[in-house]
mmCIF file of C-alpha atoms and ligand atoms in Angstrom:
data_model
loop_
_atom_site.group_PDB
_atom_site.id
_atom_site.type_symbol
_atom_site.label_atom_id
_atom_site.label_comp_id
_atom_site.label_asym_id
_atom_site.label_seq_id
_atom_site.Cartn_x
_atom_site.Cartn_y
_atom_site.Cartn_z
ATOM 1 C CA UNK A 94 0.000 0.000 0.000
ATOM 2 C CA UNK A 95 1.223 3.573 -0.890
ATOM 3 C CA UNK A 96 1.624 6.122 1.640
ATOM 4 C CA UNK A 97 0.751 9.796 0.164
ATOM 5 C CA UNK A 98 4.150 10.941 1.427
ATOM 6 C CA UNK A 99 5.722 8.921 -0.896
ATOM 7 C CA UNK A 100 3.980 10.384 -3.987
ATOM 8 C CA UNK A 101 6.062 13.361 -4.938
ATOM 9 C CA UNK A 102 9.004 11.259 -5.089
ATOM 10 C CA UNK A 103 7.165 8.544 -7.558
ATOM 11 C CA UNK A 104 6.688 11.740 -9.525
ATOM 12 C CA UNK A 105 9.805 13.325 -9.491
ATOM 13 C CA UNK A 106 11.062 9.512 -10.349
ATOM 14 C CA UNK A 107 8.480 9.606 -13.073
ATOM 15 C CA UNK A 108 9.428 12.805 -15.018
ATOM 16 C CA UNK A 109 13.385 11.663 -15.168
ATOM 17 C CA UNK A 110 14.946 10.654 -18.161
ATOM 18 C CA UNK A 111 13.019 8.499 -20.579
ATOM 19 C CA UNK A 112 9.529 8.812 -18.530
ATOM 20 C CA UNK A 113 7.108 11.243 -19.022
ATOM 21 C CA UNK A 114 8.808 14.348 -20.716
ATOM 22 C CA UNK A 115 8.677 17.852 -18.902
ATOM 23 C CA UNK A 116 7.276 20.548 -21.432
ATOM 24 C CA UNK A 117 10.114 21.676 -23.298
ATOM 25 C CA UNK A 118 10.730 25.658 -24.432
ATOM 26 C CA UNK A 119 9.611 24.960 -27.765
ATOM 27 C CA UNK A 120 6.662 22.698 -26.858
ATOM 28 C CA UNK A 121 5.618 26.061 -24.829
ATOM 29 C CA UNK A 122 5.897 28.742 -27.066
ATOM 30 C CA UNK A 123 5.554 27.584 -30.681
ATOM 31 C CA UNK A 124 7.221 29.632 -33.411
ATOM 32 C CA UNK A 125 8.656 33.197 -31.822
ATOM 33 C CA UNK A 126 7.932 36.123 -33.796
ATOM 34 C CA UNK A 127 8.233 39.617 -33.440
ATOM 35 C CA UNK A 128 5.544 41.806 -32.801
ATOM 36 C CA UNK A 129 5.537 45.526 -31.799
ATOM 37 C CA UNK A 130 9.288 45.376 -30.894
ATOM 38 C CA UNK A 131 8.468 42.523 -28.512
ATOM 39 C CA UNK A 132 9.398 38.970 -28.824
ATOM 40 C CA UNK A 133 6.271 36.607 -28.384
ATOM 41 C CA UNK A 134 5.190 33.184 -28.911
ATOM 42 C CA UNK A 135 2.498 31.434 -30.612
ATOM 43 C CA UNK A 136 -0.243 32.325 -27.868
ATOM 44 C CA UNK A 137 1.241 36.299 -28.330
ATOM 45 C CA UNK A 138 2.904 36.063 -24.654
ATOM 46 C CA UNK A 139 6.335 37.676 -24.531
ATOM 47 C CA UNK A 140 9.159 35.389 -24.319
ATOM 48 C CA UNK A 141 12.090 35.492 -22.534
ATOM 49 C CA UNK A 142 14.790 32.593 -22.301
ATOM 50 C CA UNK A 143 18.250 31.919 -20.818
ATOM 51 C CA UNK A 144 20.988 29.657 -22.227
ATOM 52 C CA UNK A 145 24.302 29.610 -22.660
ATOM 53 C CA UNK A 146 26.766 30.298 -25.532
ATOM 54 C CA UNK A 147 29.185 27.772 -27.166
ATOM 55 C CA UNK A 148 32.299 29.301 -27.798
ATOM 56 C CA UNK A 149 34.142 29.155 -31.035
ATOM 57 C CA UNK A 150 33.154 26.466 -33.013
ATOM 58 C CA UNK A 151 37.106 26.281 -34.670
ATOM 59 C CA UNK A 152 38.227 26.188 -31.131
ATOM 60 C CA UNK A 153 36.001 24.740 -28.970
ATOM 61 C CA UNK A 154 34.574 22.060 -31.854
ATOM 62 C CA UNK A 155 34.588 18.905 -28.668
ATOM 63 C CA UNK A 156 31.137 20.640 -27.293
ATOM 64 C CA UNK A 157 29.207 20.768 -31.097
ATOM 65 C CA UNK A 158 27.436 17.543 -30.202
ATOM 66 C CA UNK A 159 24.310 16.075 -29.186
ATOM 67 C CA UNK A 160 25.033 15.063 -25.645
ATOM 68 C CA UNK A 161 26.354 18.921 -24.592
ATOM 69 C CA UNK A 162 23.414 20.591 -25.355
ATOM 70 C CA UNK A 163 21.033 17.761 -24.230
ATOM 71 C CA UNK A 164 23.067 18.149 -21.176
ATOM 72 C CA UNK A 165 22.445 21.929 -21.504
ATOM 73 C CA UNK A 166 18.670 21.206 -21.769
ATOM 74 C CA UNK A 167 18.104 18.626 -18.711
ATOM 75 C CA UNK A 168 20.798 19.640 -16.008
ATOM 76 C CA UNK A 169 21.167 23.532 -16.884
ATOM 77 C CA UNK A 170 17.338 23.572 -17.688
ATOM 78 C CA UNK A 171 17.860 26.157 -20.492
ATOM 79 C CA UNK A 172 15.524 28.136 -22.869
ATOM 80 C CA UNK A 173 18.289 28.440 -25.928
ATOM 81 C CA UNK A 174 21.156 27.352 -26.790
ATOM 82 C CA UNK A 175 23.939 29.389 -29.412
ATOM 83 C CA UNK A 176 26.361 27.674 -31.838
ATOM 84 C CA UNK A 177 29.125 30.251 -32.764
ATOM 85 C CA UNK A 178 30.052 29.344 -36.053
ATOM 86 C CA UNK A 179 33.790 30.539 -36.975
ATOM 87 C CA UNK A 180 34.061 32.564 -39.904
ATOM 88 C CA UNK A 181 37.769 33.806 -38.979
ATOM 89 C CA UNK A 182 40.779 32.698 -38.327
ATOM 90 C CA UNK A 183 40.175 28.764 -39.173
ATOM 91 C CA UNK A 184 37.060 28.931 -39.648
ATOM 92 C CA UNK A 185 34.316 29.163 -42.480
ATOM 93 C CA UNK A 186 35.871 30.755 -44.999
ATOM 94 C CA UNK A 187 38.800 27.648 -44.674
ATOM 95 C CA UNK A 188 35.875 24.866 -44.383
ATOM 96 C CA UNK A 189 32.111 25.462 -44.551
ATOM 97 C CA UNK A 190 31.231 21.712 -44.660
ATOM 98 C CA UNK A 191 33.298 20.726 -41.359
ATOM 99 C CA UNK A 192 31.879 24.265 -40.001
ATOM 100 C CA UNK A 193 28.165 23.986 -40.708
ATOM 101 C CA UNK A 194 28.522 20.455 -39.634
ATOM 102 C CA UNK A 195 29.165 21.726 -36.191
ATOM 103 C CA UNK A 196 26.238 24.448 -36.391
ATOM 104 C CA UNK A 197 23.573 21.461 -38.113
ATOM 105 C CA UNK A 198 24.825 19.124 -34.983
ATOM 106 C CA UNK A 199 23.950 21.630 -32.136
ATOM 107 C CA UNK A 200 20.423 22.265 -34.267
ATOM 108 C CA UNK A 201 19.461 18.784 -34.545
ATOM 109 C CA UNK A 202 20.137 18.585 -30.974
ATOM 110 C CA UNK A 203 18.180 21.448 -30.000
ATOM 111 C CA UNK A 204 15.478 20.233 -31.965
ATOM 112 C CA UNK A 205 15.426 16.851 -29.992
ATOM 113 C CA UNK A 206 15.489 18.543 -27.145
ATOM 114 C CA UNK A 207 13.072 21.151 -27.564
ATOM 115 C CA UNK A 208 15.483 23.844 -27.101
ATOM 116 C CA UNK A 209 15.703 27.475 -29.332
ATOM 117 C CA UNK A 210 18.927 27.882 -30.957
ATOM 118 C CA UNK A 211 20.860 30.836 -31.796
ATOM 119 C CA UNK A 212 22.539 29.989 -35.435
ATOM 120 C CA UNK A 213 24.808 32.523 -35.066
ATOM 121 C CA UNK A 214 27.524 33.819 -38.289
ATOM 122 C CA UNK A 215 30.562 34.497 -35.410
ATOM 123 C CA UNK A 216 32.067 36.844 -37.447
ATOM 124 C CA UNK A 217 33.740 40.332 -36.951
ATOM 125 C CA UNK A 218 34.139 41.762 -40.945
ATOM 126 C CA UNK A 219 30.730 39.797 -42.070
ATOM 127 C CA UNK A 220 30.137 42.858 -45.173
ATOM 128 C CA UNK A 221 33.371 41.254 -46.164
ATOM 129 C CA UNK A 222 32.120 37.857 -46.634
ATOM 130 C CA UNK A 223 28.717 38.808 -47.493
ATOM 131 C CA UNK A 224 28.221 36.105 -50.010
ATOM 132 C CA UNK A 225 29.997 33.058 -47.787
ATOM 133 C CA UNK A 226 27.311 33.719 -45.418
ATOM 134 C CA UNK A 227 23.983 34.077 -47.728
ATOM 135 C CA UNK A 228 25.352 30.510 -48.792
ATOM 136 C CA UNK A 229 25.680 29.507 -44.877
ATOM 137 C CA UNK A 230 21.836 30.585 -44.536
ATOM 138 C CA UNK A 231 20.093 29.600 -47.355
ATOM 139 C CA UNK A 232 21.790 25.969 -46.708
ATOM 140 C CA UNK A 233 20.628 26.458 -42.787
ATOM 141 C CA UNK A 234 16.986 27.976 -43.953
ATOM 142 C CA UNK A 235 16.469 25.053 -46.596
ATOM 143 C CA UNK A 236 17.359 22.182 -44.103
ATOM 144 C CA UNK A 237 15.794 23.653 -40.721
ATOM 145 C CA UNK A 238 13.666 26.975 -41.790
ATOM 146 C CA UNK A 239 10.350 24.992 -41.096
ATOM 147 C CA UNK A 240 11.974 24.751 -37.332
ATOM 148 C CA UNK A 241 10.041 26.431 -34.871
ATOM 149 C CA UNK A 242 13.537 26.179 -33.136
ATOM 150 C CA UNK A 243 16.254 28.332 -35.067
ATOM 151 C CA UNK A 244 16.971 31.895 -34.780
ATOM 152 C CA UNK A 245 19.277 33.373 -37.420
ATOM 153 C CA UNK A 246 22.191 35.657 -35.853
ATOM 154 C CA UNK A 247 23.748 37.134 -39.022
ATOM 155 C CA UNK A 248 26.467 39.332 -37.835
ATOM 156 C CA UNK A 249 28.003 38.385 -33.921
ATOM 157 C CA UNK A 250 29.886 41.487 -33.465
ATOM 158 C CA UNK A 251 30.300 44.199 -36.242
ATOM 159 C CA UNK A 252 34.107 46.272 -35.677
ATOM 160 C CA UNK A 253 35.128 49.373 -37.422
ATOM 161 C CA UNK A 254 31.677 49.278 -39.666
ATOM 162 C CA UNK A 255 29.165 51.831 -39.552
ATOM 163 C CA UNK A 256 25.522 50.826 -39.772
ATOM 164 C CA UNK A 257 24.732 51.751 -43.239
ATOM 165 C CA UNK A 258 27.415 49.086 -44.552
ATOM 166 C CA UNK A 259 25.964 46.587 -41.879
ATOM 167 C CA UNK A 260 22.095 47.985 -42.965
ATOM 168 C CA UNK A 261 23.279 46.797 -46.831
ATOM 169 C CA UNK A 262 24.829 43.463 -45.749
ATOM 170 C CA UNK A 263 21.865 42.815 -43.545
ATOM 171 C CA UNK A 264 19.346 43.603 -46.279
ATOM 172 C CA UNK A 265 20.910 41.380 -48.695
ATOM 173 C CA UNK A 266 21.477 38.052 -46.679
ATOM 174 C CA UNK A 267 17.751 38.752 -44.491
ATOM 175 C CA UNK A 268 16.579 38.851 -48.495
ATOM 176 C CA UNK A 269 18.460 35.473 -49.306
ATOM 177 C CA UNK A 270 16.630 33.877 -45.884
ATOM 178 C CA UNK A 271 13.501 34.848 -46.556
ATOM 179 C CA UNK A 272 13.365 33.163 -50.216
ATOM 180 C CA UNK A 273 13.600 30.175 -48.446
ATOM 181 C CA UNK A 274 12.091 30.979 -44.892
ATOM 182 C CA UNK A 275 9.813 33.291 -44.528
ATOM 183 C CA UNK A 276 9.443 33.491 -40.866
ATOM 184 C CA UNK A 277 11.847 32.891 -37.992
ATOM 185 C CA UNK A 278 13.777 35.747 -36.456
ATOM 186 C CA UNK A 279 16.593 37.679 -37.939
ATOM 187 C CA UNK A 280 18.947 38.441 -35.469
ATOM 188 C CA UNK A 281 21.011 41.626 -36.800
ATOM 189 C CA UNK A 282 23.967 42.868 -35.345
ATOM 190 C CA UNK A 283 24.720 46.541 -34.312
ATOM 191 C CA UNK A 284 28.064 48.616 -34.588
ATOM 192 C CA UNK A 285 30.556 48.732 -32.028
ATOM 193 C CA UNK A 286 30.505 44.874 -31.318
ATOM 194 C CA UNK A 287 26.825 45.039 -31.077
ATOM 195 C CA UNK A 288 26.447 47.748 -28.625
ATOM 196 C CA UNK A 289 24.783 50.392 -30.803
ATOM 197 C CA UNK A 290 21.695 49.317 -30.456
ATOM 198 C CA UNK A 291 20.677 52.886 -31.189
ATOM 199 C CA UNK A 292 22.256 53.769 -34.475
ATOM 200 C CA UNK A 293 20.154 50.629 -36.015
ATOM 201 C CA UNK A 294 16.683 52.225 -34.235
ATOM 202 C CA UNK A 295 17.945 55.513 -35.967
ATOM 203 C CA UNK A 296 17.244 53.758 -39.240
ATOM 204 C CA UNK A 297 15.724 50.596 -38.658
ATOM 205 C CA UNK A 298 15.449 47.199 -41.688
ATOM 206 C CA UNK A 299 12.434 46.818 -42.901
ATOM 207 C CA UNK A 300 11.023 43.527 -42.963
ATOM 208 C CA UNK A 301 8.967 41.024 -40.270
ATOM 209 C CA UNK A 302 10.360 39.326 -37.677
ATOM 210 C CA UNK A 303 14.022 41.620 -37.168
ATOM 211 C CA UNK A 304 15.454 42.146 -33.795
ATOM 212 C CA UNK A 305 18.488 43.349 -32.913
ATOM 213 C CA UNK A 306 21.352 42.384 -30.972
ATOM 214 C CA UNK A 307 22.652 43.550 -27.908
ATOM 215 C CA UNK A 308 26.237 42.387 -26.343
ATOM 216 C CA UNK A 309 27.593 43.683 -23.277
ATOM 217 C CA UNK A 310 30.499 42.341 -20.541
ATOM 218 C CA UNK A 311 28.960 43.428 -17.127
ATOM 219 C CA UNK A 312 32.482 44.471 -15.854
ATOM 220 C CA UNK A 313 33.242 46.817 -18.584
ATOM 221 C CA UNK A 314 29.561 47.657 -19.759
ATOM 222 C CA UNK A 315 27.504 49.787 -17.458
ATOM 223 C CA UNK A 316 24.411 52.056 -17.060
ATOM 224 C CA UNK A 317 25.393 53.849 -20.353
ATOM 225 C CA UNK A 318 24.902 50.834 -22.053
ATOM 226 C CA UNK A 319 21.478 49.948 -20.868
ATOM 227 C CA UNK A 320 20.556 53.957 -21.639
ATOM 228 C CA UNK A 321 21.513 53.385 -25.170
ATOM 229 C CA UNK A 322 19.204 49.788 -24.951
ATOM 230 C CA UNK A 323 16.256 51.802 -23.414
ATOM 231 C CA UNK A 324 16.216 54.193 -26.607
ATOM 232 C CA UNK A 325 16.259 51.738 -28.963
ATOM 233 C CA UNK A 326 13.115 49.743 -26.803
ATOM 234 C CA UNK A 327 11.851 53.109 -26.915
ATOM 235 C CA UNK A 328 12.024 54.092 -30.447
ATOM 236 C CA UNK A 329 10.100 50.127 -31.114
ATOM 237 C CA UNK A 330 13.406 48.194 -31.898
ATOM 238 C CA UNK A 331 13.211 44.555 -30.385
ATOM 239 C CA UNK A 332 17.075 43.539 -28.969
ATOM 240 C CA UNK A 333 18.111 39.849 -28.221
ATOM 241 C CA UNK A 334 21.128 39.832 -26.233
ATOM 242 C CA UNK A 335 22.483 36.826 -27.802
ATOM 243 C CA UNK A 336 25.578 37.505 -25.871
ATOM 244 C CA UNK A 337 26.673 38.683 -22.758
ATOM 245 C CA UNK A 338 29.553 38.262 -19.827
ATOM 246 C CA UNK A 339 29.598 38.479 -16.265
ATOM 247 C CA UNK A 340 33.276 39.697 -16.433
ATOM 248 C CA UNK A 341 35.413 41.968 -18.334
ATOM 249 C CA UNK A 342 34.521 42.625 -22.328
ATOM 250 C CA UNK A 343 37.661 40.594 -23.096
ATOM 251 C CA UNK A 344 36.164 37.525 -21.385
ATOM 252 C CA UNK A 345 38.652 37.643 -18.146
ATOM 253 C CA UNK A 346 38.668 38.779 -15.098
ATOM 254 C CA UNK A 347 36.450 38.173 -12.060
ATOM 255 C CA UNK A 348 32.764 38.188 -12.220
ATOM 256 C CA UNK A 349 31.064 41.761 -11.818
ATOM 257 C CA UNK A 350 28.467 40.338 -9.427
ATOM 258 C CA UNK A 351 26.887 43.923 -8.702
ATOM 259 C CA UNK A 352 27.267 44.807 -12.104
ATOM 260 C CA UNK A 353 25.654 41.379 -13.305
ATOM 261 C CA UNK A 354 22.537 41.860 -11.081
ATOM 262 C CA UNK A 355 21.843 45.232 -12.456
ATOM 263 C CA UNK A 356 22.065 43.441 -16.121
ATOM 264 C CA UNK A 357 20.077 40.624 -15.069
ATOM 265 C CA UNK A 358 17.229 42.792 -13.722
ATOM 266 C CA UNK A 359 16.942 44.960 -16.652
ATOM 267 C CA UNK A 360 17.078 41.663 -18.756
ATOM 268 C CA UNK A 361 14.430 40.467 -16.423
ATOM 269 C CA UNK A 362 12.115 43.488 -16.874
ATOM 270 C CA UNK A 363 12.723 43.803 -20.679
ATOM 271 C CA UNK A 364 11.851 40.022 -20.894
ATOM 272 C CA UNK A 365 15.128 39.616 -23.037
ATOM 273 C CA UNK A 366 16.664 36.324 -24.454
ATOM 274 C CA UNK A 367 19.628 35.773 -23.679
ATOM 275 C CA UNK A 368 22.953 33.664 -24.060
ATOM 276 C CA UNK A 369 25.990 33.753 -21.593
ATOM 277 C CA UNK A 370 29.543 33.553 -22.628
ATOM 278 C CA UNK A 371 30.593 30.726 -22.677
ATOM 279 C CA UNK A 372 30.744 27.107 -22.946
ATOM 280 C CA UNK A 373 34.957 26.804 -23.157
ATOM 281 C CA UNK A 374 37.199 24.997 -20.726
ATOM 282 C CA UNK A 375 39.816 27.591 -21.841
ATOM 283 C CA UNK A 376 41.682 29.572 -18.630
ATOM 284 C CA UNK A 377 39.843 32.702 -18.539
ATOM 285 C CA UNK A 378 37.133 34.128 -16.343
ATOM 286 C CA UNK A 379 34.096 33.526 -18.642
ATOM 287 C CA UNK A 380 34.795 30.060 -19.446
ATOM 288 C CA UNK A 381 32.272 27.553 -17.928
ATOM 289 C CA UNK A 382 34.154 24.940 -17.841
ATOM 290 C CA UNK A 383 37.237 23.576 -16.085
ATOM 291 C CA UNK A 384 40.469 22.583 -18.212
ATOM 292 C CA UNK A 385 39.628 19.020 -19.401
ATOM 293 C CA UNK A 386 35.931 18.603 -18.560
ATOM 294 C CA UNK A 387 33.901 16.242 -20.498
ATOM 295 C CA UNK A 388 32.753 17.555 -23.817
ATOM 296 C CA UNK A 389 29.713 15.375 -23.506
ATOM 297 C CA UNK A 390 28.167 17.047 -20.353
ATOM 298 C CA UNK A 391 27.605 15.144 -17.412
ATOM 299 C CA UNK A 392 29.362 17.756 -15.352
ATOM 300 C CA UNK A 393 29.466 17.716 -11.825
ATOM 301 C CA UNK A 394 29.948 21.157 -9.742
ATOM 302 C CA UNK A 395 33.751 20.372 -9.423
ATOM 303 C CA UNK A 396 34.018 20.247 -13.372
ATOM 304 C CA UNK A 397 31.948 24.120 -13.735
ATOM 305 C CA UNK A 398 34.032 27.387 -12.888
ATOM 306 C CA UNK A 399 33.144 29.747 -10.640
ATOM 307 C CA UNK A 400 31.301 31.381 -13.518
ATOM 308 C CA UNK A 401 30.024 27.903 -14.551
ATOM 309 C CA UNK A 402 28.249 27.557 -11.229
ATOM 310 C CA UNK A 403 27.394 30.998 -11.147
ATOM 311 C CA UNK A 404 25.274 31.366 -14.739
ATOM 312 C CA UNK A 405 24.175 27.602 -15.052
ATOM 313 C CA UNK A 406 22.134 28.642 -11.190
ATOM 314 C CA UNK A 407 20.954 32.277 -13.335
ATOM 315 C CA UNK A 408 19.591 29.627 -16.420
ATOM 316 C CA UNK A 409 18.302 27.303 -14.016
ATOM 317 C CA UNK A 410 16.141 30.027 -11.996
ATOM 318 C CA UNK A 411 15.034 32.036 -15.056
ATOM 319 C CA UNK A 412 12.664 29.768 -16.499
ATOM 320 C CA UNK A 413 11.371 29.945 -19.931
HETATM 321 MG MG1 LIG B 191 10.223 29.148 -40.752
#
């Protein structure tokens, strides 16, 4: 005979792996589009999701695979996952199959798990290789464009590049993804390593479904930033911050924590998306991962960073 105290553990037993799925982000919210500079989901209700970035797909290639971002989706609990794909050094532009192999394993496994993922071109010069990465997203759009899953992040962090020259690359490869695709979000990136947010609400794309990126490092990136965020809001321009840091903007240094909390509530009241930097098991402050962990997840506290335990507790309590 069962005793009624024993019932919540029969059902935490029965929603573990294999049993009786939990709802997954994109069992939740459907397709995400954008409407009135808001991000919302099928029922209209504005979305907001935490995950965290892969790093470098040319240099971090061991966590591109199905068990890391499962991983990502059971133990970390998160809302999105982003694949960085390396245009430069080593990257693309040297080998787009072995590249968008890495990018087409993380989506398959996003899709399995019910995850959003962040397809994102990790470029710096993207108006110089405007044609490498129309083919990179028409190839994406064809395969996975039906996915309620993928977001398309064109351009990771523009340098030296106004926004007209970004405006003209951005019109032509958002043109090459809608042939194919006419729906899921365009992620566009802003001058100044996606920081102004401001000069793109200045003279917005036309087109459905755009938002814009914002990037900041919470130990470099302050109030100013989030003033320059609230204009664009303001002026109707939907941001994504598809990729932030709790330390410095060079991805050392200690965690901000003050800084970070101030981030995190403005993220919390502007129901943003977001992706932290990163999944790497490289020595420096923002890397999640100690030197050596396993590339397949399975990670126990004493294989996360301080900033591994830090942001994997932020995805786990933010929900989606
Ligand atoms: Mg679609």
């Amino acid at each position: 005979m069962l005793c009624w105290t024993l019932l919540p553990h029969l059902l935490v037993a029965a929603s573990g792996p294999g049993m009786e799925a939990a709802p997954s982000p994109v069992s939740l919210h459907g397709a995400l589009r954008v409407e009135r500079g808001r991000i919302v989901g099928k029922f209209g209700n504005p979305v907001s999701l935490a995950g965290p970035s892969l790093f470098w797909s040319q240099w971090m290639p061991q966590f591109y695979n199905r068990d890391c971002v499962r991983w990502i989706a059971t133990d970390w609990k998160a809302g999105v996952v982003r694949a960085a794909v390396a245009v430069e050094p080593d990257g693309y532009l040297v080998d787009p199959e072995r590249e968008r192999a890495k990018a087409e394993a993380v989506i398959e496994a996003a899709v399995e798990s019910g995850l959003y993922v962040i397809v994102d071109w990790h470029d710096h010069r993207a108006h110089l290789h405007t044609e490498q990465a129309v083919g990179f997203f028409q190839a994406i759009a064809r395969k996975y464009g039906d996915k309620p899953n993928v977001i398309y992040e064109i351009y990771n962090e523009p340098m030296r590049v106004g926004w007209p020259e970004i405006k003209a690359y951005s019109e032509r490869v958002i043109a090459a993804i809608r042939a194919i695709d006419p729906d899921n979000i365009i992620v566009v990136g802003t001058p100044n390593w996606s920081q102004d947010v401001d000069a793109a609400a200045g003279d917005p794309l036309k087109g459905t479904n755009l938002a814009y990126a914002l990037h900041f490092y919470a130990g470099t990136h302050k109030a100013w930033l989030r003033d320059k965020a609230d204009r664009a809001l303001a002026a109707g321009l939907a941001l994504m911050v598809t990729e932030w840091g709790a330390t410095n903007a060079n991805g050392d240094g200690p965690i901000d924590h003050s800084s970070t909390r101030e981030w995190l509530d403005w993220m919390r009241k502007n129901r943003m998306i977001w992706c932290n930097w990163s999944i790497a098991d490289k020595r420096e402050g923002s890397a999640m991962l100690r030197p050596g962990a396993n590339p397949r997840g399975g990670w126990t506290e004493a294989d996360l960073t301080e900033s591994g335990r830090f942001v994997r507790g932020l995805i786990r309590e933010w929900g989606f």
